[in-house]
Amino acid sequence: MMLQLGQIAPDFEAETTQGPIRFHEWLGASWGVIFSHPKDYTPVCTTELGYTAKLKPEFDRRGVKVIGLSVDALDRHEGWNRDIEETQGTAVNFPMIADPDRKVATLYGMIHPEADPSVTVRTVYVIDPNKKIRLMLIYPPSTGRNFDEVLRVIDSLQTTDRHKVATPVNWKPGDRAIVLASMSDEDAKKQFPQGFHAEKPYLRWVDINQPG
């Protein structure tokens, strides 16, 4: 069954480069990002893993744990990690799941019927502290993933959860937000004592950075 937004991310046990884990227990009360790789020693994923490792302070600041997955075994992960540190300038500083039997890849729908059945597709899942899937991104093998965008979406998710708003196109932290369409004007006045601007009855802007 294909996973969908809002569903509980499947739990699993796995061996990783940082020891065995049970996924939900490992996540704890944190947000999580799990992203898959077809196999070790692939060029595009080498660049992605190095860049994600450089972003670890940004993920930490947001309370996000990152974990990767490849269908190869642990001993190959270790050799690949050395290559990543050499070529990308940063060692992989988060666990990598070894999934040679493709158990986790299958559980998360990372193997598509029309793709090469021997490898995973390059998927990203963002999971919230309630273990719910909040974002799914699927990339083709030839296109490197945009982890700055993953961070931006996490910022949006955490902001919208905190303030009960939506975020507009290309939103970044510090930009104004949108009052939820499902919220009445009366409820919006209570939620946002700093006020809001109704450009249209259905398009109401609020500055969540202004004290309310």
mmCIF file of C-alpha atoms in Angstrom:
data_model
loop_
_atom_site.group_PDB
_atom_site.id
_atom_site.type_symbol
_atom_site.label_atom_id
_atom_site.label_comp_id
_atom_site.label_asym_id
_atom_site.label_seq_id
_atom_site.Cartn_x
_atom_site.Cartn_y
_atom_site.Cartn_z
ATOM 1 C CA MET A 1 0.000 0.000 0.000
ATOM 2 C CA MET A 2 1.297 3.451 -0.891
ATOM 3 C CA LEU A 3 1.914 5.669 2.113
ATOM 4 C CA GLN A 4 0.007 8.945 2.291
ATOM 5 C CA LEU A 5 0.339 12.241 4.111
ATOM 6 C CA GLY A 6 -1.053 12.124 7.630
ATOM 7 C CA GLN A 7 -0.466 8.393 8.054
ATOM 8 C CA ILE A 8 1.736 7.051 10.822
ATOM 9 C CA ALA A 9 5.190 6.302 9.447
ATOM 10 C CA PRO A 10 5.756 2.535 9.649
ATOM 11 C CA ASP A 11 7.971 1.379 12.498
ATOM 12 C CA PHE A 12 10.825 -1.012 11.812
ATOM 13 C CA GLU A 13 14.028 -2.458 13.228
ATOM 14 C CA ALA A 14 17.235 -2.097 11.240
ATOM 15 C CA GLU A 15 21.011 -2.160 11.373
ATOM 16 C CA THR A 16 22.641 1.213 10.813
ATOM 17 C CA THR A 17 26.126 2.676 10.727
ATOM 18 C CA GLN A 18 25.479 3.889 14.292
ATOM 19 C CA GLY A 19 24.135 0.589 15.611
ATOM 20 C CA PRO A 20 20.771 -1.201 15.614
ATOM 21 C CA ILE A 21 17.630 0.903 15.970
ATOM 22 C CA ARG A 22 13.882 0.639 16.298
ATOM 23 C CA PHE A 23 12.748 3.588 14.204
ATOM 24 C CA HIS A 24 9.986 5.075 16.392
ATOM 25 C CA GLU A 25 12.097 4.684 19.511
ATOM 26 C CA TRP A 26 15.068 6.295 17.755
ATOM 27 C CA LEU A 27 12.922 9.254 16.672
ATOM 28 C CA GLY A 28 11.583 9.825 20.176
ATOM 29 C CA ALA A 29 9.953 13.267 20.393
ATOM 30 C CA SER A 30 11.912 14.662 17.437
ATOM 31 C CA TRP A 31 10.978 15.463 13.892
ATOM 32 C CA GLY A 32 12.615 13.134 11.399
ATOM 33 C CA VAL A 33 13.849 12.987 7.815
ATOM 34 C CA ILE A 34 14.383 9.594 6.200
ATOM 35 C CA PHE A 35 15.744 9.518 2.655
ATOM 36 C CA SER A 36 16.667 6.628 0.431
ATOM 37 C CA HIS A 37 19.514 5.897 -1.963
ATOM 38 C CA PRO A 38 19.516 3.301 -4.742
ATOM 39 C CA LYS A 39 22.801 1.788 -3.612
ATOM 40 C CA ASP A 40 26.222 2.821 -2.331
ATOM 41 C CA TYR A 41 28.874 4.502 -4.471
ATOM 42 C CA THR A 42 26.400 6.435 -6.611
ATOM 43 C CA PRO A 43 27.492 9.929 -7.721
ATOM 44 C CA VAL A 44 24.372 12.028 -7.160
ATOM 45 C CA CYS A 45 23.739 10.534 -3.717
ATOM 46 C CA THR A 46 27.378 11.086 -2.762
ATOM 47 C CA THR A 47 26.833 14.837 -3.179
ATOM 48 C CA GLU A 48 23.511 14.707 -1.316
ATOM 49 C CA LEU A 49 24.904 12.887 1.701
ATOM 50 C CA GLY A 50 27.825 15.282 1.983
ATOM 51 C CA TYR A 51 25.580 18.341 1.775
ATOM 52 C CA THR A 52 23.086 16.928 4.285
ATOM 53 C CA ALA A 53 25.948 16.270 6.698
ATOM 54 C CA LYS A 54 26.975 19.931 6.370
ATOM 55 C CA LEU A 55 23.393 20.911 7.244
ATOM 56 C CA LYS A 56 23.346 18.919 10.499
ATOM 57 C CA PRO A 57 23.523 22.059 12.710
ATOM 58 C CA GLU A 58 20.449 23.395 10.885
ATOM 59 C CA PHE A 59 18.538 20.153 11.396
ATOM 60 C CA ASP A 60 19.619 20.049 15.052
ATOM 61 C CA ARG A 61 18.396 23.615 15.580
ATOM 62 C CA ARG A 62 14.957 22.563 14.374
ATOM 63 C CA GLY A 63 14.854 19.397 16.476
ATOM 64 C CA VAL A 64 15.128 17.122 13.430
ATOM 65 C CA LYS A 65 16.887 13.759 13.261
ATOM 66 C CA VAL A 66 18.144 12.643 9.834
ATOM 67 C CA ILE A 67 18.613 9.060 8.718
ATOM 68 C CA GLY A 68 19.564 7.666 5.320
ATOM 69 C CA LEU A 69 18.880 4.285 3.735
ATOM 70 C CA SER A 70 20.665 2.240 1.103
ATOM 71 C CA VAL A 71 19.994 -1.278 -0.103
ATOM 72 C CA ASP A 72 23.641 -2.215 0.422
ATOM 73 C CA ALA A 73 25.219 -3.764 3.516
ATOM 74 C CA LEU A 74 26.996 -2.023 6.394
ATOM 75 C CA ASP A 75 30.527 -2.796 5.225
ATOM 76 C CA ARG A 76 29.867 -1.007 1.932
ATOM 77 C CA HIS A 77 28.369 1.964 3.813
ATOM 78 C CA GLU A 78 31.629 2.432 5.698
ATOM 79 C CA GLY A 79 33.727 2.528 2.545
ATOM 80 C CA TRP A 80 31.302 4.918 0.872
ATOM 81 C CA ASN A 81 31.381 7.188 3.913
ATOM 82 C CA ARG A 82 35.135 7.544 3.510
ATOM 83 C CA ASP A 83 34.664 8.552 -0.122
ATOM 84 C CA ILE A 84 31.987 11.089 0.863
ATOM 85 C CA GLU A 85 34.283 12.703 3.428
ATOM 86 C CA GLU A 86 37.117 12.831 0.893
ATOM 87 C CA THR A 87 35.103 14.272 -1.998
ATOM 88 C CA GLN A 88 32.522 16.423 -0.190
ATOM 89 C CA GLY A 89 34.627 17.665 2.715
ATOM 90 C CA THR A 90 32.255 16.411 5.427
ATOM 91 C CA ALA A 91 31.894 12.981 6.968
ATOM 92 C CA VAL A 92 28.383 11.532 7.183
ATOM 93 C CA ASN A 93 27.289 12.395 10.725
ATOM 94 C CA PHE A 94 23.927 10.640 10.864
ATOM 95 C CA PRO A 95 22.990 6.952 10.688
ATOM 96 C CA MET A 96 22.672 5.094 7.407
ATOM 97 C CA ILE A 97 20.338 2.110 7.332
ATOM 98 C CA ALA A 98 21.622 -1.073 5.728
ATOM 99 C CA ASP A 99 18.678 -2.605 3.874
ATOM 100 C CA PRO A 100 20.086 -5.444 1.723
ATOM 101 C CA ASP A 101 16.828 -7.422 1.931
ATOM 102 C CA ARG A 102 14.889 -4.271 0.946
ATOM 103 C CA LYS A 103 12.549 -4.735 3.907
ATOM 104 C CA VAL A 104 12.432 -1.046 4.854
ATOM 105 C CA ALA A 105 12.450 0.127 1.228
ATOM 106 C CA THR A 106 9.416 -2.060 0.529
ATOM 107 C CA LEU A 107 7.661 -0.974 3.737
ATOM 108 C CA TYR A 108 8.004 2.671 2.694
ATOM 109 C CA GLY A 109 7.106 2.157 -0.964
ATOM 110 C CA MET A 110 10.595 3.083 -2.130
ATOM 111 C CA ILE A 111 10.617 0.428 -4.865
ATOM 112 C CA HIS A 112 8.318 1.287 -7.759
ATOM 113 C CA PRO A 113 6.972 -1.366 -10.132
ATOM 114 C CA GLU A 114 8.083 0.489 -13.251
ATOM 115 C CA ALA A 115 11.555 1.296 -11.894
ATOM 116 C CA ASP A 116 14.543 -0.999 -11.592
ATOM 117 C CA PRO A 117 13.367 -3.526 -8.963
ATOM 118 C CA SER A 118 16.915 -3.932 -7.668
ATOM 119 C CA VAL A 119 17.155 -0.378 -6.334
ATOM 120 C CA THR A 120 15.112 2.121 -4.346
ATOM 121 C CA VAL A 121 13.781 5.281 -5.853
ATOM 122 C CA ARG A 122 15.136 8.473 -4.306
ATOM 123 C CA THR A 123 12.460 9.387 -1.783
ATOM 124 C CA VAL A 124 12.387 11.863 1.104
ATOM 125 C CA TYR A 125 9.939 11.623 4.004
ATOM 126 C CA VAL A 126 9.488 14.265 6.715
ATOM 127 C CA ILE A 127 7.913 12.854 9.880
ATOM 128 C CA ASP A 128 6.609 14.863 12.831
ATOM 129 C CA PRO A 129 6.979 14.068 16.562
ATOM 130 C CA ASN A 130 3.622 12.238 16.464
ATOM 131 C CA LYS A 131 5.197 9.908 13.864
ATOM 132 C CA LYS A 132 2.896 11.229 11.123
ATOM 133 C CA ILE A 133 4.178 11.643 7.572
ATOM 134 C CA ARG A 134 4.049 15.351 6.709
ATOM 135 C CA LEU A 135 5.974 15.472 3.420
ATOM 136 C CA MET A 136 6.910 13.043 0.647
ATOM 137 C CA LEU A 137 9.245 13.962 -2.211
ATOM 138 C CA ILE A 138 10.209 11.541 -4.982
ATOM 139 C CA TYR A 139 13.093 12.448 -7.295
ATOM 140 C CA PRO A 140 14.337 10.837 -10.505
ATOM 141 C CA PRO A 141 17.823 9.297 -10.419
ATOM 142 C CA SER A 142 19.359 12.065 -12.505
ATOM 143 C CA THR A 143 18.297 15.009 -10.310
ATOM 144 C CA GLY A 144 19.930 15.831 -6.989
ATOM 145 C CA ARG A 145 17.556 16.544 -4.140
ATOM 146 C CA ASN A 146 17.184 20.076 -2.760
ATOM 147 C CA PHE A 147 17.779 19.844 1.001
ATOM 148 C CA ASP A 148 17.476 23.611 1.393
ATOM 149 C CA GLU A 149 13.866 23.089 0.273
ATOM 150 C CA VAL A 150 13.452 20.254 2.784
ATOM 151 C CA LEU A 151 14.548 22.660 5.528
ATOM 152 C CA ARG A 152 12.184 25.340 4.206
ATOM 153 C CA VAL A 153 9.242 22.936 4.322
ATOM 154 C CA ILE A 154 10.158 21.871 7.862
ATOM 155 C CA ASP A 155 10.222 25.556 8.845
ATOM 156 C CA SER A 156 6.779 25.959 7.298
ATOM 157 C CA LEU A 157 5.372 22.859 8.989
ATOM 158 C CA GLN A 158 6.681 23.871 12.394
ATOM 159 C CA THR A 159 5.422 27.439 11.913
ATOM 160 C CA THR A 160 1.964 26.416 10.737
ATOM 161 C CA ASP A 161 1.615 23.938 13.599
ATOM 162 C CA ARG A 162 2.668 26.577 16.131
ATOM 163 C CA HIS A 163 0.619 29.535 14.858
ATOM 164 C CA LYS A 164 -2.348 27.835 13.133
ATOM 165 C CA VAL A 165 -1.625 29.507 9.792
ATOM 166 C CA ALA A 166 -0.741 28.545 6.234
ATOM 167 C CA THR A 167 2.295 29.765 4.305
ATOM 168 C CA PRO A 168 2.175 31.241 0.779
ATOM 169 C CA VAL A 169 4.266 30.511 -2.281
ATOM 170 C CA ASN A 170 8.035 30.654 -1.705
ATOM 171 C CA TRP A 171 7.515 31.474 1.982
ATOM 172 C CA LYS A 172 10.597 31.777 4.166
ATOM 173 C CA PRO A 173 10.920 32.369 7.933
ATOM 174 C CA GLY A 174 10.206 36.025 8.634
ATOM 175 C CA ASP A 175 7.653 36.386 5.811
ATOM 176 C CA ARG A 176 3.974 37.037 6.525
ATOM 177 C CA ALA A 177 1.596 34.095 6.650
ATOM 178 C CA ILE A 178 -2.004 33.385 5.646
ATOM 179 C CA VAL A 179 -4.959 32.990 8.000
ATOM 180 C CA LEU A 180 -6.462 29.525 7.551
ATOM 181 C CA ALA A 181 -9.451 29.525 5.190
ATOM 182 C CA SER A 182 -11.357 27.419 7.711
ATOM 183 C CA MET A 183 -11.014 30.107 10.420
ATOM 184 C CA SER A 184 -13.770 32.695 10.726
ATOM 185 C CA ASP A 185 -12.937 36.393 11.026
ATOM 186 C CA GLU A 186 -14.119 36.335 14.639
ATOM 187 C CA ASP A 187 -11.864 33.421 15.511
ATOM 188 C CA ALA A 188 -9.007 35.035 13.583
ATOM 189 C CA LYS A 189 -9.345 38.213 15.672
ATOM 190 C CA LYS A 190 -8.963 36.102 18.809
ATOM 191 C CA GLN A 191 -6.095 34.072 17.385
ATOM 192 C CA PHE A 192 -4.235 37.122 16.048
ATOM 193 C CA PRO A 193 -4.758 40.125 18.356
ATOM 194 C CA GLN A 194 -2.090 41.962 16.365
ATOM 195 C CA GLY A 195 -4.636 42.066 13.543
ATOM 196 C CA PHE A 196 -4.679 40.805 9.973
ATOM 197 C CA HIS A 197 -5.201 42.265 6.507
ATOM 198 C CA ALA A 198 -7.997 40.869 4.324
ATOM 199 C CA GLU A 199 -6.945 41.345 0.705
ATOM 200 C CA LYS A 200 -9.918 39.198 -0.271
ATOM 201 C CA PRO A 201 -12.421 37.500 2.051
ATOM 202 C CA TYR A 202 -10.530 34.254 1.455
ATOM 203 C CA LEU A 203 -7.021 35.777 1.390
ATOM 204 C CA ARG A 204 -6.120 37.202 4.790
ATOM 205 C CA TRP A 205 -2.531 38.085 5.648
ATOM 206 C CA VAL A 206 -1.046 38.072 9.140
ATOM 207 C CA ASP A 207 2.402 39.012 10.416
ATOM 208 C CA ILE A 208 3.208 36.238 12.869
ATOM 209 C CA ASN A 209 6.515 37.891 13.664
ATOM 210 C CA GLN A 210 4.679 40.827 15.252
ATOM 211 C CA PRO A 211 3.840 40.311 18.938
ATOM 212 C CA GLY A 212 0.187 39.500 19.413
#
